[in-house]
mmCIF file of C-alpha atoms and ligand atoms in Angstrom:
data_model
loop_
_atom_site.group_PDB
_atom_site.id
_atom_site.type_symbol
_atom_site.label_atom_id
_atom_site.label_comp_id
_atom_site.label_asym_id
_atom_site.label_seq_id
_atom_site.Cartn_x
_atom_site.Cartn_y
_atom_site.Cartn_z
ATOM 1 C CA MET G 3 0.000 0.000 0.000
ATOM 2 C CA SER G 4 1.349 3.360 -0.942
ATOM 3 C CA ARG G 5 0.100 6.869 -1.555
ATOM 4 C CA ALA G 6 1.439 9.582 -3.806
ATOM 5 C CA ILE G 7 1.574 13.159 -2.551
ATOM 6 C CA ALA G 8 2.037 15.859 -5.174
ATOM 7 C CA VAL G 9 4.443 18.748 -4.763
ATOM 8 C CA GLY G 10 2.742 21.343 -6.969
ATOM 9 C CA LEU G 11 5.539 23.287 -8.600
ATOM 10 C CA GLY G 12 4.234 23.730 -12.129
ATOM 11 C CA ALA G 13 6.645 22.365 -14.713
ATOM 12 C CA ARG G 14 8.841 21.040 -11.907
ATOM 13 C CA ALA G 15 6.018 19.311 -10.030
ATOM 14 C CA TYR G 16 6.766 15.829 -8.713
ATOM 15 C CA GLU G 17 5.360 13.102 -6.527
ATOM 16 C CA VAL G 18 6.468 11.828 -3.156
ATOM 17 C CA VAL G 19 5.405 8.206 -2.896
ATOM 18 C CA VAL G 20 5.057 6.984 0.698
ATOM 19 C CA GLY G 21 4.496 3.321 1.471
ATOM 20 C CA ALA G 22 5.843 -0.150 2.113
ATOM 21 C CA GLY G 23 7.751 -2.220 -0.418
ATOM 22 C CA LEU G 24 8.823 0.685 -2.629
ATOM 23 C CA ILE G 25 12.451 -0.444 -3.023
ATOM 24 C CA ALA G 26 11.209 -3.566 -4.757
ATOM 25 C CA GLU G 27 9.158 -1.349 -7.092
ATOM 26 C CA ALA G 28 11.891 1.246 -7.605
ATOM 27 C CA GLY G 29 12.960 -0.048 -11.013
ATOM 28 C CA ALA G 30 9.474 0.072 -12.472
ATOM 29 C CA ARG G 31 8.746 3.444 -10.858
ATOM 30 C CA LEU G 32 12.015 5.083 -11.911
ATOM 31 C CA ALA G 33 12.424 3.707 -15.441
ATOM 32 C CA PRO G 34 9.874 6.136 -16.972
ATOM 33 C CA HIS G 35 11.934 9.049 -15.611
ATOM 34 C CA LEU G 36 15.135 7.896 -17.320
ATOM 35 C CA ARG G 37 16.150 8.871 -20.834
ATOM 36 C CA ARG G 38 19.018 6.411 -20.757
ATOM 37 C CA GLN G 39 18.368 3.156 -18.965
ATOM 38 C CA ARG G 40 21.064 3.650 -16.368
ATOM 39 C CA LEU G 41 21.132 5.328 -12.967
ATOM 40 C CA ALA G 42 23.989 6.641 -10.826
ATOM 41 C CA VAL G 43 23.078 5.688 -7.260
ATOM 42 C CA VAL G 44 24.792 7.678 -4.511
ATOM 43 C CA SER G 45 24.606 5.923 -1.160
ATOM 44 C CA ASP G 46 26.613 5.530 2.020
ATOM 45 C CA GLU G 47 28.382 2.342 3.070
ATOM 46 C CA THR G 48 25.849 1.483 5.776
ATOM 47 C CA VAL G 49 22.761 1.926 3.628
ATOM 48 C CA TRP G 50 24.351 0.269 0.621
ATOM 49 C CA ALA G 51 25.404 -2.802 2.652
ATOM 50 C CA LEU G 52 21.902 -3.155 4.105
ATOM 51 C CA HIS G 53 19.690 -2.321 1.135
ATOM 52 C CA GLY G 54 21.865 -1.866 -1.969
ATOM 53 C CA ALA G 55 21.383 -5.384 -3.307
ATOM 54 C CA ARG G 56 17.583 -5.079 -3.187
ATOM 55 C CA LEU G 57 17.587 -1.719 -4.929
ATOM 56 C CA SER G 58 20.025 -2.974 -7.585
ATOM 57 C CA ALA G 59 17.936 -6.088 -8.226
ATOM 58 C CA SER G 60 14.810 -3.988 -8.643
ATOM 59 C CA LEU G 61 16.511 -1.588 -11.067
ATOM 60 C CA GLN G 62 18.135 -4.361 -13.070
ATOM 61 C CA ALA G 63 14.843 -6.226 -13.344
ATOM 62 C CA ALA G 64 13.446 -3.101 -15.003
ATOM 63 C CA GLY G 65 16.374 -3.003 -17.424
ATOM 64 C CA VAL G 66 18.156 -0.160 -15.645
ATOM 65 C CA ALA G 67 21.936 -0.481 -15.235
ATOM 66 C CA VAL G 68 23.177 0.591 -11.790
ATOM 67 C CA LEU G 69 26.255 2.793 -11.345
ATOM 68 C CA PRO G 70 26.846 2.763 -7.566
ATOM 69 C CA ILE G 71 28.822 5.536 -5.864
ATOM 70 C CA VAL G 72 29.239 4.572 -2.220
ATOM 71 C CA ILE G 73 30.584 7.144 0.226
ATOM 72 C CA ALA G 74 31.566 6.961 3.904
ATOM 73 C CA PRO G 75 28.637 7.632 6.238
ATOM 74 C CA GLY G 76 28.532 10.814 8.325
ATOM 75 C CA GLU G 77 28.054 14.561 8.122
ATOM 76 C CA GLN G 78 31.708 15.047 7.041
ATOM 77 C CA ALA G 79 30.676 13.932 3.546
ATOM 78 C CA LYS G 80 28.735 17.205 3.223
ATOM 79 C CA SER G 81 31.924 19.190 2.580
ATOM 80 C CA PHE G 82 33.753 20.739 -0.358
ATOM 81 C CA ALA G 83 36.110 17.726 -0.281
ATOM 82 C CA GLY G 84 33.200 15.279 -0.303
ATOM 83 C CA LEU G 85 31.522 17.204 -3.107
ATOM 84 C CA ALA G 86 34.705 17.273 -5.205
ATOM 85 C CA GLU G 87 35.137 13.508 -4.792
ATOM 86 C CA LEU G 88 31.560 12.879 -5.837
ATOM 87 C CA ILE G 89 31.803 15.177 -8.868
ATOM 88 C CA ASP G 90 35.019 13.396 -9.916
ATOM 89 C CA ARG G 91 33.213 10.058 -9.737
ATOM 90 C CA LEU G 92 30.337 11.384 -11.862
ATOM 91 C CA LEU G 93 32.874 12.609 -14.436
ATOM 92 C CA GLU G 94 34.685 9.254 -14.408
ATOM 93 C CA LEU G 95 31.376 7.549 -15.106
ATOM 94 C CA GLU G 96 30.907 10.001 -17.993
ATOM 95 C CA LEU G 97 27.448 10.998 -16.896
ATOM 96 C CA ASP G 98 25.903 13.593 -19.125
ATOM 97 C CA ARG G 99 22.878 15.816 -18.831
ATOM 98 C CA GLY G 100 20.579 13.050 -20.004
ATOM 99 C CA ASP G 101 21.496 10.942 -16.981
ATOM 100 C CA VAL G 102 19.874 10.880 -13.562
ATOM 101 C CA ILE G 103 21.375 10.611 -10.087
ATOM 102 C CA ALA G 104 19.563 8.809 -7.261
ATOM 103 C CA ALA G 105 20.246 9.801 -3.645
ATOM 104 C CA PHE G 106 19.795 6.573 -1.665
ATOM 105 C CA GLY G 107 20.347 7.291 2.023
ATOM 106 C CA GLY G 108 19.670 9.787 4.765
ATOM 107 C CA GLY G 109 19.766 13.558 4.707
ATOM 108 C CA VAL G 110 23.529 13.624 4.270
ATOM 109 C CA VAL G 111 23.437 11.623 1.042
ATOM 110 C CA GLY G 112 20.384 13.549 -0.138
ATOM 111 C CA ASP G 113 21.905 16.981 0.499
ATOM 112 C CA LEU G 114 25.264 16.057 -1.038
ATOM 113 C CA ALA G 115 23.982 14.165 -4.073
ATOM 114 C CA GLY G 116 21.266 16.770 -4.624
ATOM 115 C CA PHE G 117 23.791 19.609 -4.604
ATOM 116 C CA ALA G 118 26.094 17.670 -6.941
ATOM 117 C CA ALA G 119 23.123 17.159 -9.275
ATOM 118 C CA ALA G 120 22.348 20.888 -9.098
ATOM 119 C CA ILE G 121 25.812 21.906 -10.304
ATOM 120 C CA TYR G 122 27.119 18.946 -12.321
ATOM 121 C CA LYS G 123 27.278 20.101 -15.946
ATOM 122 C CA ARG G 124 25.032 23.023 -14.892
ATOM 123 C CA GLY G 125 22.458 20.690 -13.432
ATOM 124 C CA ILE G 126 21.113 17.202 -14.060
ATOM 125 C CA ASP G 127 18.001 15.448 -12.810
ATOM 126 C CA PHE G 128 17.953 13.557 -9.555
ATOM 127 C CA VAL G 129 15.576 11.409 -7.548
ATOM 128 C CA GLN G 130 15.446 10.781 -3.823
ATOM 129 C CA ILE G 131 15.107 7.399 -2.144
ATOM 130 C CA PRO G 132 15.311 8.489 1.508
ATOM 131 C CA THR G 133 16.205 5.836 4.082
ATOM 132 C CA THR G 134 16.004 7.686 7.408
ATOM 133 C CA LEU G 135 12.855 8.976 9.058
ATOM 134 C CA LEU G 136 14.331 12.490 8.973
ATOM 135 C CA ALA G 137 14.998 12.276 5.252
ATOM 136 C CA GLN G 138 11.538 10.842 4.520
ATOM 137 C CA VAL G 139 9.600 13.514 6.404
ATOM 138 C CA ASP G 140 11.822 16.461 5.670
ATOM 139 C CA SER G 141 15.091 16.615 3.756
ATOM 140 C CA SER G 142 14.133 14.597 0.645
ATOM 141 C CA VAL G 143 11.166 16.862 -0.110
ATOM 142 C CA GLY G 144 11.444 20.468 -1.225
ATOM 143 C CA GLY G 145 14.697 20.692 -3.142
ATOM 144 C CA LYS G 146 17.020 22.222 -0.568
ATOM 145 C CA THR G 147 20.511 20.864 -1.104
ATOM 146 C CA ALA G 148 23.726 21.948 0.583
ATOM 147 C CA ILE G 149 27.110 21.243 2.070
ATOM 148 C CA ASP G 150 28.667 22.544 5.286
ATOM 149 C CA VAL G 151 31.645 24.906 5.531
ATOM 150 C CA ALA G 152 33.804 25.979 8.485
ATOM 151 C CA ALA G 153 31.555 28.973 9.173
ATOM 152 C CA GLY G 154 28.451 26.824 9.514
ATOM 153 C CA LYS G 155 26.104 24.150 8.300
ATOM 154 C CA ASN G 156 24.367 24.224 4.930
ATOM 155 C CA LEU G 157 25.883 27.590 4.011
ATOM 156 C CA VAL G 158 26.698 26.561 0.426
ATOM 157 C CA GLY G 159 23.929 25.015 -1.598
ATOM 158 C CA ALA G 160 21.176 25.316 -4.159
ATOM 159 C CA PHE G 161 17.472 24.802 -4.631
ATOM 160 C CA HIS G 162 17.191 21.811 -6.942
ATOM 161 C CA GLN G 163 13.954 19.838 -6.918
ATOM 162 C CA PRO G 164 14.020 16.050 -7.350
ATOM 163 C CA ARG G 165 11.940 14.437 -10.133
ATOM 164 C CA LEU G 166 10.505 11.816 -7.787
ATOM 165 C CA VAL G 167 10.782 10.785 -4.142
ATOM 166 C CA LEU G 168 10.273 7.172 -3.053
ATOM 167 C CA ALA G 169 9.892 6.898 0.725
ATOM 168 C CA ASP G 170 9.878 3.175 1.507
ATOM 169 C CA LEU G 171 8.689 2.721 5.109
ATOM 170 C CA ASP G 172 10.091 -0.836 5.286
ATOM 171 C CA VAL G 173 13.621 0.470 4.980
ATOM 172 C CA LEU G 174 13.248 2.146 8.387
ATOM 173 C CA ALA G 175 13.262 -1.309 10.036
ATOM 174 C CA SER G 176 17.064 -1.281 10.034
ATOM 175 C CA LEU G 177 17.416 2.297 11.271
ATOM 176 C CA PRO G 178 19.063 2.489 14.729
ATOM 177 C CA ASP G 179 16.647 3.616 17.469
ATOM 178 C CA ARG G 180 18.644 6.766 18.128
ATOM 179 C CA GLU G 181 18.332 7.825 14.460
ATOM 180 C CA MET G 182 14.623 6.979 14.563
ATOM 181 C CA ARG G 183 14.144 9.275 17.557
ATOM 182 C CA ALA G 184 16.184 12.014 15.888
ATOM 183 C CA GLY G 185 13.886 11.809 12.869
ATOM 184 C CA TYR G 186 10.876 11.896 15.159
ATOM 185 C CA ALA G 187 11.978 15.368 16.272
ATOM 186 C CA GLU G 188 11.141 16.545 12.740
ATOM 187 C CA VAL G 189 7.823 14.649 12.815
ATOM 188 C CA ILE G 190 6.710 16.397 15.973
ATOM 189 C CA LYS G 191 7.867 19.674 14.418
ATOM 190 C CA TYR G 192 4.989 19.553 11.919
ATOM 191 C CA GLY G 193 2.466 19.286 14.712
ATOM 192 C CA LEU G 194 4.117 22.036 16.718
ATOM 193 C CA LEU G 195 4.405 24.423 13.800
ATOM 194 C CA GLY G 196 1.040 24.062 12.175
ATOM 195 C CA ASP G 197 -1.244 21.169 13.081
ATOM 196 C CA PHE G 198 -2.505 20.897 16.646
ATOM 197 C CA GLY G 199 -4.622 17.836 15.757
ATOM 198 C CA PHE G 200 -1.566 15.994 14.464
ATOM 199 C CA PHE G 201 0.340 16.974 17.621
ATOM 200 C CA GLU G 202 -2.442 15.521 19.760
ATOM 201 C CA TRP G 203 -2.410 12.351 17.667
ATOM 202 C CA LEU G 204 1.355 12.088 18.206
ATOM 203 C CA GLU G 205 0.906 12.499 21.950
ATOM 204 C CA ALA G 206 -1.266 9.374 21.841
ATOM 205 C CA HIS G 207 0.503 7.379 19.113
ATOM 206 C CA GLY G 208 4.101 8.612 19.056
ATOM 207 C CA ASP G 209 5.338 5.405 20.677
ATOM 208 C CA GLU G 210 3.764 3.388 17.837
ATOM 209 C CA VAL G 211 5.553 5.574 15.290
ATOM 210 C CA LEU G 212 8.858 5.050 17.112
ATOM 211 C CA ALA G 213 8.168 1.293 17.255
ATOM 212 C CA ARG G 214 7.689 1.408 13.473
ATOM 213 C CA GLU G 215 4.152 0.080 13.683
ATOM 214 C CA PRO G 216 3.212 0.183 9.974
ATOM 215 C CA GLN G 217 -0.102 2.041 10.178
ATOM 216 C CA ALA G 218 1.147 4.669 12.607
ATOM 217 C CA LEU G 219 4.333 5.158 10.597
ATOM 218 C CA SER G 220 2.421 5.528 7.362
ATOM 219 C CA ARG G 221 0.047 8.069 8.870
ATOM 220 C CA ALA G 222 2.854 10.100 10.452
ATOM 221 C CA VAL G 223 5.148 10.159 7.402
ATOM 222 C CA GLY G 224 2.203 10.832 5.096
ATOM 223 C CA ARG G 225 0.997 13.795 7.165
ATOM 224 C CA CYS G 226 4.472 15.328 7.394
ATOM 225 C CA VAL G 227 5.095 14.975 3.658
ATOM 226 C CA GLN G 228 1.684 16.439 2.888
ATOM 227 C CA MET G 229 2.410 19.478 5.063
ATOM 228 C CA LYS G 230 5.869 19.918 3.626
ATOM 229 C CA ALA G 231 4.552 19.590 0.062
ATOM 230 C CA GLU G 232 1.931 22.279 0.704
ATOM 231 C CA ILE G 233 4.424 24.663 2.246
ATOM 232 C CA VAL G 234 7.015 24.128 -0.509
ATOM 233 C CA ALA G 235 4.440 24.594 -3.259
ATOM 234 C CA GLU G 236 3.434 27.904 -1.702
ATOM 235 C CA ASP G 237 6.931 29.202 -0.935
ATOM 236 C CA GLU G 238 9.618 27.230 -2.762
ATOM 237 C CA THR G 239 12.567 29.515 -2.009
ATOM 238 C CA GLU G 240 11.659 30.421 1.578
ATOM 239 C CA GLN G 241 10.558 34.016 1.170
ATOM 240 C CA GLY G 242 7.931 33.524 3.853
ATOM 241 C CA ARG G 243 6.013 30.550 5.192
ATOM 242 C CA ARG G 244 8.628 27.900 4.397
ATOM 243 C CA ALA G 245 10.765 29.377 7.167
ATOM 244 C CA LEU G 246 8.308 27.834 9.652
ATOM 245 C CA LEU G 247 10.000 24.510 8.902
ATOM 246 C CA ASN G 248 13.007 25.931 10.727
ATOM 247 C CA LEU G 249 11.201 25.721 14.072
ATOM 248 C CA GLY G 250 13.857 24.809 16.631
ATOM 249 C CA HIS G 251 16.649 25.213 14.109
ATOM 250 C CA THR G 252 18.177 28.529 15.211
ATOM 251 C CA PHE G 253 18.754 27.223 18.734
ATOM 252 C CA GLY G 254 19.475 23.758 17.341
ATOM 253 C CA HIS G 255 22.123 24.866 14.855
ATOM 254 C CA ALA G 256 23.957 26.752 17.583
ATOM 255 C CA LEU G 257 24.016 23.615 19.747
ATOM 256 C CA GLU G 258 25.209 21.517 16.821
ATOM 257 C CA ALA G 259 27.955 23.994 16.027
ATOM 258 C CA GLU G 260 29.149 23.918 19.646
ATOM 259 C CA THR G 261 29.155 20.110 19.757
ATOM 260 C CA GLY G 262 30.935 19.716 16.410
ATOM 261 C CA PHE G 263 28.100 18.482 14.130
ATOM 262 C CA GLY G 264 28.588 14.875 15.115
ATOM 263 C CA ALA G 265 27.652 11.954 17.301
ATOM 264 C CA VAL G 266 27.505 14.019 20.517
ATOM 265 C CA LEU G 267 24.300 15.621 19.305
ATOM 266 C CA LEU G 268 22.557 14.462 16.126
ATOM 267 C CA HIS G 269 20.812 17.057 13.956
ATOM 268 C CA GLY G 270 17.372 15.818 14.998
ATOM 269 C CA GLU G 271 18.356 15.827 18.666
ATOM 270 C CA ALA G 272 19.548 19.422 18.345
ATOM 271 C CA VAL G 273 16.258 20.338 16.672
ATOM 272 C CA ALA G 274 14.367 18.608 19.503
ATOM 273 C CA ALA G 275 16.093 20.670 22.176
ATOM 274 C CA GLY G 276 15.800 23.733 19.930
ATOM 275 C CA GLN G 277 12.036 23.335 19.630
ATOM 276 C CA ALA G 278 11.571 23.017 23.376
ATOM 277 C CA MET G 279 13.724 26.137 23.778
ATOM 278 C CA ALA G 280 11.769 28.028 21.100
ATOM 279 C CA PHE G 281 8.548 27.286 22.990
ATOM 280 C CA ARG G 282 10.027 28.275 26.356
ATOM 281 C CA PHE G 283 11.435 31.453 24.804
ATOM 282 C CA SER G 284 8.013 32.189 23.309
ATOM 283 C CA ALA G 285 6.433 31.703 26.734
ATOM 284 C CA ALA G 286 9.084 33.895 28.381
ATOM 285 C CA GLN G 287 8.270 36.619 25.841
ATOM 286 C CA GLY G 288 4.587 36.334 26.684
ATOM 287 C CA LEU G 289 3.769 35.071 23.196
ATOM 288 C CA CYS G 290 2.322 31.711 24.219
ATOM 289 C CA ARG G 291 1.029 30.188 27.421
ATOM 290 C CA ALA G 292 3.544 28.548 29.752
ATOM 291 C CA GLN G 293 1.453 25.383 29.673
ATOM 292 C CA ASP G 294 1.914 25.134 25.872
ATOM 293 C CA ALA G 295 5.675 25.167 26.353
ATOM 294 C CA VAL G 296 5.363 22.484 29.041
ATOM 295 C CA ARG G 297 3.179 20.347 26.795
ATOM 296 C CA ALA G 298 5.534 20.676 23.809
ATOM 297 C CA GLU G 299 8.484 19.811 26.012
ATOM 298 C CA ARG G 300 6.686 16.803 27.490
ATOM 299 C CA ALA G 301 5.906 15.356 24.049
ATOM 300 C CA ILE G 302 9.511 15.787 22.930
ATOM 301 C CA ALA G 303 10.891 14.257 26.136
ATOM 302 C CA ALA G 304 8.446 11.329 25.857
ATOM 303 C CA ALA G 305 10.277 10.316 22.683
ATOM 304 C CA GLY G 306 13.551 10.159 24.601
ATOM 305 C CA LEU G 307 14.803 13.382 23.048
ATOM 306 C CA PRO G 308 16.700 16.223 24.773
ATOM 307 C CA THR G 309 14.748 19.341 25.732
ATOM 308 C CA THR G 310 17.285 21.373 27.725
ATOM 309 C CA LEU G 311 20.939 22.400 27.557
ATOM 310 C CA GLY G 312 21.499 20.139 30.561
ATOM 311 C CA ASP G 313 20.243 17.131 28.588
ATOM 312 C CA VAL G 314 23.238 17.401 26.275
ATOM 313 C CA ALA G 315 25.830 15.467 28.245
ATOM 314 C CA GLY G 316 29.193 17.003 29.040
ATOM 315 C CA HIS G 317 28.558 20.333 27.348
ATOM 316 C CA PRO G 318 28.403 23.449 29.456
ATOM 317 C CA PHE G 319 27.254 25.931 26.814
ATOM 318 C CA ALA G 320 28.381 29.564 26.841
ATOM 319 C CA ALA G 321 25.568 31.999 26.019
ATOM 320 C CA ASP G 322 27.863 34.357 24.100
ATOM 321 C CA ARG G 323 29.126 31.564 21.872
ATOM 322 C CA LEU G 324 25.616 30.309 21.169
ATOM 323 C CA VAL G 325 24.431 33.812 20.264
ATOM 324 C CA ALA G 326 27.483 34.263 18.007
ATOM 325 C CA HIS G 327 26.484 31.107 16.102
ATOM 326 C CA MET G 328 22.923 32.371 15.797
ATOM 327 C CA ALA G 329 24.138 35.674 14.373
ATOM 328 C CA GLN G 330 25.934 33.717 11.628
ATOM 329 C CA ASP G 331 22.869 31.683 10.861
ATOM 330 C CA LYS G 332 21.748 32.231 7.272
ATOM 331 C CA LYS G 333 18.365 33.342 8.644
ATOM 332 C CA ALA G 334 19.991 36.290 10.466
ATOM 333 C CA GLN G 335 19.446 39.567 8.652
ATOM 334 C CA GLY G 336 21.005 42.926 9.446
ATOM 335 C CA GLY G 337 22.247 42.005 12.925
ATOM 336 C CA ARG G 338 18.797 41.113 14.273
ATOM 337 C CA LEU G 339 18.067 37.444 14.828
ATOM 338 C CA THR G 340 15.314 35.496 13.122
ATOM 339 C CA PHE G 341 13.515 32.842 15.123
ATOM 340 C CA ILE G 342 10.470 30.714 14.590
ATOM 341 C CA LEU G 343 8.363 31.373 17.663
ATOM 342 C CA ALA G 344 4.883 30.222 18.645
ATOM 343 C CA ARG G 345 1.616 31.677 19.837
ATOM 344 C CA GLY G 346 0.554 28.179 20.820
ATOM 345 C CA ILE G 347 0.944 24.573 19.714
ATOM 346 C CA GLY G 348 0.336 24.471 15.966
ATOM 347 C CA GLU G 349 0.696 28.261 15.703
ATOM 348 C CA ALA G 350 4.294 29.020 14.812
ATOM 349 C CA PHE G 351 5.275 32.275 13.156
ATOM 350 C CA VAL G 352 8.415 33.928 11.815
ATOM 351 C CA ALA G 353 9.874 36.537 14.191
ATOM 352 C CA ARG G 354 12.434 38.515 12.183
ATOM 353 C CA ASP G 355 13.477 41.102 14.700
ATOM 354 C CA VAL G 356 14.500 39.266 17.835
ATOM 355 C CA ASP G 357 16.894 41.139 20.101
ATOM 356 C CA ALA G 358 20.141 39.214 20.681
ATOM 357 C CA GLY G 359 20.321 40.543 24.246
ATOM 358 C CA GLN G 360 16.979 38.969 25.110
ATOM 359 C CA VAL G 361 18.127 35.656 23.646
ATOM 360 C CA ARG G 362 21.309 35.882 25.699
ATOM 361 C CA GLY G 363 19.306 36.515 28.874
ATOM 362 C CA PHE G 364 17.075 33.568 28.077
ATOM 363 C CA LEU G 365 20.085 31.283 27.532
ATOM 364 C CA LEU G 366 21.528 32.303 30.909
ATOM 365 C CA ALA G 367 18.177 31.470 32.515
ATOM 366 C CA GLU G 368 18.347 28.119 30.705
ATOM 367 C CA GLY G 369 21.613 27.360 32.492
ATOM 368 C CA ALA G 370 24.190 28.543 29.957
ATOM 369 C CA THR G 371 27.353 30.140 31.316
ATOM 370 C CA PRO G 372 28.041 33.771 30.263
HETATM 371 P P1 NAD R 25 22.377 10.665 7.876
HETATM 372 O O1 NAD R 25 22.142 10.809 6.442
HETATM 373 O O2 NAD R 25 23.755 10.902 8.393
HETATM 374 O O3 NAD R 25 21.902 9.231 8.339
HETATM 375 C C1 NAD R 25 22.049 8.863 9.692
HETATM 376 C C2 NAD R 25 22.771 7.537 9.853
HETATM 377 O O4 NAD R 25 21.850 6.488 9.583
HETATM 378 C C3 NAD R 25 23.943 7.323 8.918
HETATM 379 O O5 NAD R 25 24.974 6.705 9.635
HETATM 380 C C4 NAD R 25 23.393 6.368 7.868
HETATM 381 O O6 NAD R 25 24.399 5.557 7.323
HETATM 382 C C5 NAD R 25 22.406 5.570 8.651
HETATM 383 N N1 NAD R 25 21.269 5.042 7.890
HETATM 384 C C6 NAD R 25 20.548 5.688 6.953
HETATM 385 N N2 NAD R 25 19.496 4.944 6.580
HETATM 386 C C7 NAD R 25 19.567 3.789 7.288
HETATM 387 C C8 NAD R 25 18.759 2.632 7.347
HETATM 388 N N3 NAD R 25 17.633 2.527 6.643
HETATM 389 N N4 NAD R 25 19.132 1.631 8.174
HETATM 390 C C9 NAD R 25 20.263 1.759 8.940
HETATM 391 N N5 NAD R 25 21.040 2.838 8.935
HETATM 392 C C10 NAD R 25 20.703 3.846 8.124
HETATM 393 O O7 NAD R 25 21.445 11.653 8.738
HETATM 394 P P2 NAD R 25 19.949 12.156 8.590
HETATM 395 O O8 NAD R 25 19.490 12.368 9.968
HETATM 396 O O9 NAD R 25 19.144 11.344 7.669
HETATM 397 O O10 NAD R 25 20.136 13.568 7.871
HETATM 398 C C11 NAD R 25 20.795 14.624 8.513
HETATM 399 C C12 NAD R 25 21.210 15.631 7.471
HETATM 400 O O11 NAD R 25 20.042 16.116 6.806
HETATM 401 C C13 NAD R 25 21.911 16.843 8.008
HETATM 402 O O12 NAD R 25 23.060 17.084 7.243
HETATM 403 C C14 NAD R 25 20.914 17.976 7.813
HETATM 404 O O13 NAD R 25 21.547 19.214 7.589
HETATM 405 C C15 NAD R 25 20.163 17.512 6.609
HETATM 406 N N6 NAD R 25 18.824 18.078 6.474
HETATM 407 C C16 NAD R 25 18.488 18.632 5.276
HETATM 408 C C17 NAD R 25 17.234 19.153 5.073
HETATM 409 C C18 NAD R 25 16.849 19.691 3.734
HETATM 410 O O14 NAD R 25 15.761 20.257 3.592
HETATM 411 N N7 NAD R 25 17.672 19.532 2.732
HETATM 412 C C19 NAD R 25 16.278 19.106 6.098
HETATM 413 C C20 NAD R 25 16.643 18.527 7.318
HETATM 414 C C21 NAD R 25 17.913 18.024 7.487
#
């Protein structure tokens, strides 16, 4: 059983197919999108070892030759060095503009392969086959691609929409629990930013989603993709409403930067803590009720995710350093900080003129050192 959700972008419109068993159908589903019956598949070693053979078999059965490009797992791949290596491989394979690249992995593979597709020979088509919960509900949809540089995450990139997204729910069976929880932080984000009913449903059924119970998973991923598709169709290049998807990300990015973008604090975990902080900051500013912040925090914590600075082990955070990271954030404009704040659960809004001093005071109250 699968469902197709349309991302309505005119000539660049595409479908996100969400369901079980999609890897086995990938060949038949992708072949119509290929001008030449071959596909460069970018994956990481972990995903390729677990699921590469099944994807290859499906493609080959449909008459599509597979050109695998397998990279080391981890955020470090999203770098200029990682990009250069990938571009060299594409050149070695003599891919031309009639070819298609598939990103088969989590958000790292999707962001890297998507950016390579955006710039290789001035842009070639790509498709996404996301294999983490985070990638299925967020990063594979909407065409944001990027790499990280020393100054910060995702600072070099492009908007490049995929031609098709295949989100196979079965593939999540092999995802480590910690990665599943990190992806769940983005699931809960959709409820917190714009759908109180979905948030309430997650309060009751979040444990089933985390346990990968098929019906709950399908409903959760489907709802997130539907919301993301609507937002992207309305505001592809983030001039307005799309920024709501950054709920928790300004705080979260600062925490990630301080912990080195790695295993100490996964992206989703940083976003989890960031969302709880965004709600507490909203409450402290008198924008939402204190009980909304408590309820948001409780739902995040129930999934085993961090909600406070103190939850991030071994890291006494300095308020000044966190604020400095926020000021570098690509959402910062003219010295004022941009945050996604909330008037209640499901009622997030873009606050473009937040005073850095107030954020600093809040961080001190949250237990940061000066
Ligand atoms: P990831 O791609 O690093 O994957 C996490 C880990 O899970 C990796 O070790 C990977 O090998 C492993 N893995 C992936 N699928 C698996 C599976 N099915 N079974 C077992 N192991 C599996 O991380 P992620 O959380 O998917 O993505 C994080 C990245 O996404 C960050 O770089 C972030 O900036 C980016 N992101 C981008 C967007 C966007 O709109 N482009 C949105 C959100 C996040």
